[in-house]
Coordinates of C-alpha atoms in Angstrom, one line a residue:
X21 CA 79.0 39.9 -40.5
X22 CA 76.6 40.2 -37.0
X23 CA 78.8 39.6 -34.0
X24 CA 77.1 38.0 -30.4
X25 CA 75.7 39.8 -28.2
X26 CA 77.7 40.1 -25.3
X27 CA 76.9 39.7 -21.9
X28 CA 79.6 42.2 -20.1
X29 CA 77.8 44.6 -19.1
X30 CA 80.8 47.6 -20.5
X31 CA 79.6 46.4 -23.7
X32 CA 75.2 47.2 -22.9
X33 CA 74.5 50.7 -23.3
X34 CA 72.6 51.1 -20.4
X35 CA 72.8 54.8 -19.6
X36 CA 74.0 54.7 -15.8
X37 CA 75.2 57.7 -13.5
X38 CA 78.6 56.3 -13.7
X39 CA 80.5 56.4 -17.5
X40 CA 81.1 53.0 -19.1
X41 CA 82.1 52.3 -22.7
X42 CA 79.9 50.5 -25.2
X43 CA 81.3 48.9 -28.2
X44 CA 78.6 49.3 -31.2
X45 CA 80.4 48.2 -33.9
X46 CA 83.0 45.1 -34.7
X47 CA 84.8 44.1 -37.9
X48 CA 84.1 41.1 -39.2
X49 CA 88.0 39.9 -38.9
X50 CA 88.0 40.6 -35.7
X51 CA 91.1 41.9 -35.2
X52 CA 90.5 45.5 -34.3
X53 CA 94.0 47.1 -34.2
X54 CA 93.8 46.8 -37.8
X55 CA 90.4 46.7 -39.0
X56 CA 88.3 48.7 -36.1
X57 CA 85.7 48.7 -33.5
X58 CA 83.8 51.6 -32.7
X59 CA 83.4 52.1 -29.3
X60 CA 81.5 54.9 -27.6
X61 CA 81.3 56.1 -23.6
X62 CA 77.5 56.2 -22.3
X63 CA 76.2 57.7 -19.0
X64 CA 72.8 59.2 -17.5
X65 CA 73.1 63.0 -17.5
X66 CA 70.1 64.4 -15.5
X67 CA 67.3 63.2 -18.0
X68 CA 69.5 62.8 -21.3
X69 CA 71.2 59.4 -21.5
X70 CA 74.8 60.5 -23.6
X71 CA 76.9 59.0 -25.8
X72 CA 80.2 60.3 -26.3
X73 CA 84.0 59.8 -26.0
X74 CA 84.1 58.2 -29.5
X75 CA 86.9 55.6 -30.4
X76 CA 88.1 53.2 -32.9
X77 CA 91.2 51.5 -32.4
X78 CA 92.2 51.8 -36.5
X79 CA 91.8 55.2 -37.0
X80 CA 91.5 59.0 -35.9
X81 CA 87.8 60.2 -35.7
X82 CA 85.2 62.5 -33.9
X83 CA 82.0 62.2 -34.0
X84 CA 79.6 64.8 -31.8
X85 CA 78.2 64.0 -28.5
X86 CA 74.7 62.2 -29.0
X87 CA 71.9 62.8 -26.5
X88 CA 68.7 60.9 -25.9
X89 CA 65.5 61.5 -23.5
X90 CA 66.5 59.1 -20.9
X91 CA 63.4 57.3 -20.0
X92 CA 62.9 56.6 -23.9
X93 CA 66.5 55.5 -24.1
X94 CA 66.2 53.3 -21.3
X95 CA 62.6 51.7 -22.7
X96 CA 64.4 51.2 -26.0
X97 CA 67.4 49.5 -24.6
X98 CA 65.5 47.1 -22.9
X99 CA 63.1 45.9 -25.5
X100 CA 65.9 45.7 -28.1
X101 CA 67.7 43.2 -25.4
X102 CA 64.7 41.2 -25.1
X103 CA 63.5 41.3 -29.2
X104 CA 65.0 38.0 -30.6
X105 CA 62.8 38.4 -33.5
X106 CA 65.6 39.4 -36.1
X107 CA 68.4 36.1 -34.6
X108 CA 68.7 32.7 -36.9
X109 CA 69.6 29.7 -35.2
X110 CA 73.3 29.9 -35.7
X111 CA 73.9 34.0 -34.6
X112 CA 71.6 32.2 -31.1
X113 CA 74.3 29.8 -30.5
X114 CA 76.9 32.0 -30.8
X115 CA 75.2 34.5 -28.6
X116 CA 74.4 32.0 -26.1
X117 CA 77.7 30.1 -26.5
X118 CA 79.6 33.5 -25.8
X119 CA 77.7 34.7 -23.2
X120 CA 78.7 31.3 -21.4
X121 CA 82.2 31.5 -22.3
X122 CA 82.5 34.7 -20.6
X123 CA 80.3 33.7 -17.3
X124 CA 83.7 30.9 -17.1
X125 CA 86.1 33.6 -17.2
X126 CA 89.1 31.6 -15.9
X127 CA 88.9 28.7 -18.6
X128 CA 91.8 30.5 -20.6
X129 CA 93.7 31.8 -18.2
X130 CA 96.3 28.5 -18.0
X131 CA 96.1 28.7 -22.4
X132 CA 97.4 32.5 -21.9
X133 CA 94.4 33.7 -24.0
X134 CA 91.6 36.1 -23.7
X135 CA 88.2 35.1 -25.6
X136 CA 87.3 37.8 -28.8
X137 CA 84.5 36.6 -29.5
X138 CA 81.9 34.1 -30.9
X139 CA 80.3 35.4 -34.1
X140 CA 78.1 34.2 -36.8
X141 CA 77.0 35.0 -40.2
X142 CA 73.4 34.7 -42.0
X143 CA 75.6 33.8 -45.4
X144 CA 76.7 30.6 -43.4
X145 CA 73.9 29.5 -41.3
X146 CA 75.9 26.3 -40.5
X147 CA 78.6 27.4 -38.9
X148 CA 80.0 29.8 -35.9
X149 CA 83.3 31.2 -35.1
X150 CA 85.2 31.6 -31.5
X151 CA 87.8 33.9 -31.7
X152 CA 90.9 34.2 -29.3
X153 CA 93.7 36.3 -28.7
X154 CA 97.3 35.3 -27.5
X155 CA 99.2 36.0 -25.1
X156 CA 96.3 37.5 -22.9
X157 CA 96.2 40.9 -21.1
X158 CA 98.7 42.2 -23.5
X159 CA 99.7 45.5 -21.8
X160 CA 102.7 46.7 -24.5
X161 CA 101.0 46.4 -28.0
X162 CA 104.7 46.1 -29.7
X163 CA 104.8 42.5 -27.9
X164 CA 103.8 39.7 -30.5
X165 CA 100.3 38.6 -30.7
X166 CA 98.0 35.7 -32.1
X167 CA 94.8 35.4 -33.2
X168 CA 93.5 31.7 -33.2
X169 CA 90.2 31.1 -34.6
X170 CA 87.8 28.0 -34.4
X171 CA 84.9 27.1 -36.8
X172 CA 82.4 25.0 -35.2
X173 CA 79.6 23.2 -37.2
X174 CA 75.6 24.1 -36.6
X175 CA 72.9 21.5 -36.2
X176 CA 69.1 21.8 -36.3
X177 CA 69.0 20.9 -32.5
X178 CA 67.8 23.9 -30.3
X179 CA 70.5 26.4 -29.5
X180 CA 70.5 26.3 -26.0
X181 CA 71.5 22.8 -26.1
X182 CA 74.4 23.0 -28.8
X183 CA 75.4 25.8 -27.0
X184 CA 75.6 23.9 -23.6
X185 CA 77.6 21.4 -25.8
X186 CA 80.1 23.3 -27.5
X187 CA 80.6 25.1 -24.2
X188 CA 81.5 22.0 -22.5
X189 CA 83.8 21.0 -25.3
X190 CA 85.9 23.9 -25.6
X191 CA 86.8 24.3 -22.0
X192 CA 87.6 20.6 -21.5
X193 CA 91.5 21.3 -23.0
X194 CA 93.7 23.7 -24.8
X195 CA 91.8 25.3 -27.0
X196 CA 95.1 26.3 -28.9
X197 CA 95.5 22.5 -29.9
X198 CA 92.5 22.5 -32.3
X199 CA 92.5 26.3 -33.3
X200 CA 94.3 28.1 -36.2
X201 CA 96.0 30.5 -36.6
X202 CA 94.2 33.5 -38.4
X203 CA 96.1 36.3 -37.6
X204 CA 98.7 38.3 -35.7
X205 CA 101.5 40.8 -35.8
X206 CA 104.4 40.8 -37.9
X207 CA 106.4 39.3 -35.8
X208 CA 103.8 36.8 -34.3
X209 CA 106.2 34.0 -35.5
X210 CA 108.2 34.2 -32.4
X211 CA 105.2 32.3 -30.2
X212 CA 105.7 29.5 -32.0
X213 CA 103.0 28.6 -34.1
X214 CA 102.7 28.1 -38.2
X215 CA 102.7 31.5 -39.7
X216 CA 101.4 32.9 -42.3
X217 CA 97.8 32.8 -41.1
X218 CA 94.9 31.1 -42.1
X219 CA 92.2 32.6 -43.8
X220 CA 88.7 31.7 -42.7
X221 CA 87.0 33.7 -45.4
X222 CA 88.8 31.3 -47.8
X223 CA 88.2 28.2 -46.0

């Protein structure tokens, strides 16, 4: 599964003098209390750009501190952001689409959710997935969550203009009235909505 890329800047791995984390790797659920993201810390060390600080939310691991020669590093970086070689029309919309999501970051604040992302899959080349969480900015992790996922439909029109589209469509209401429900915690019943989950993969 190939996730968007994200425009936050945490998630770039531009090696800078101050330390900012870099997520490198997403499950394909995304859910990543259960099934993991790695994440890394990255920062410009005299000449070396480093990676370390290694995390993954669904398990206990340690991996060594990486270094790189920092003007290579920061050559590669950039050409890898502007190489669009490798993306199929749907993983563009739902980098493009994402990236616009998160430049309106107040559109889910009244819904009480936080965008997860917009991901795609060369296996189905028709069809993109938005990802939220419920309730947003969930500081105690025993507090019941949701997981509401949307799949939207692909055309052959250029991505920059079904991504301006679907954009427009999903912040005009509550998301939440035409998602589903496709995951949560045990005890995600108690925010009101149908339980057990969906499963997209079976869809």
């Amino acid at each position: 599964m190939s996730r968007a890329v994200e425009g936050e800047q945490r998630q770039r791995p531009h090696a800078t003098a101050v330390p900012h984390e870099g997520r490198l790797a997403w499950s394909g659920s995304g859910v990543e209390e259960c099934c993991g993201g790695l994440y890394m810390t990255v920062t410009r060390n005299g000449d070396h750009a480093v990676w370390a600080g290694w995390r993954d939310l669904a398990q206990d691991f340690d991996l060594p501190e990486l270094r790189f020669t920092a003007g290579q590093y920061e050559a590669e970086v950039l050409r890898a952001e502007e190489d669009r070689s490798w993306e199929w029309p749907a993983g563009a919309v739902a980098r493009l689409l994402e990236a616009g999501l998160r430049g309106r970051g107040d559109w889910l604040v009244g819904w009480d959710c936080d965008l997860e992302g917009v991901w795609a899959s060369r296996k189905e080349p028709d069809r993109i997935h938005v990802v939220l969480m419920h309730p947003r900015n969930r500081a105690d992790a025993d507090l019941p969550w949701l997981q509401f996922g949307m799949t939207l439909p692909i055309s052959a029109d250029a991505p920059s203009v079904q991504a301006e589209r679907l954009e427009a469509r999903l912040t005009a209401g509550d998301p939440r009235a035409t998602a589903e429900v496709w995951g949560g915690s045990h005890d995600a019943e108690h925010l009101g909505y149908p339980w057990p989950p969906v499963d997209p993969l079976f869809m």
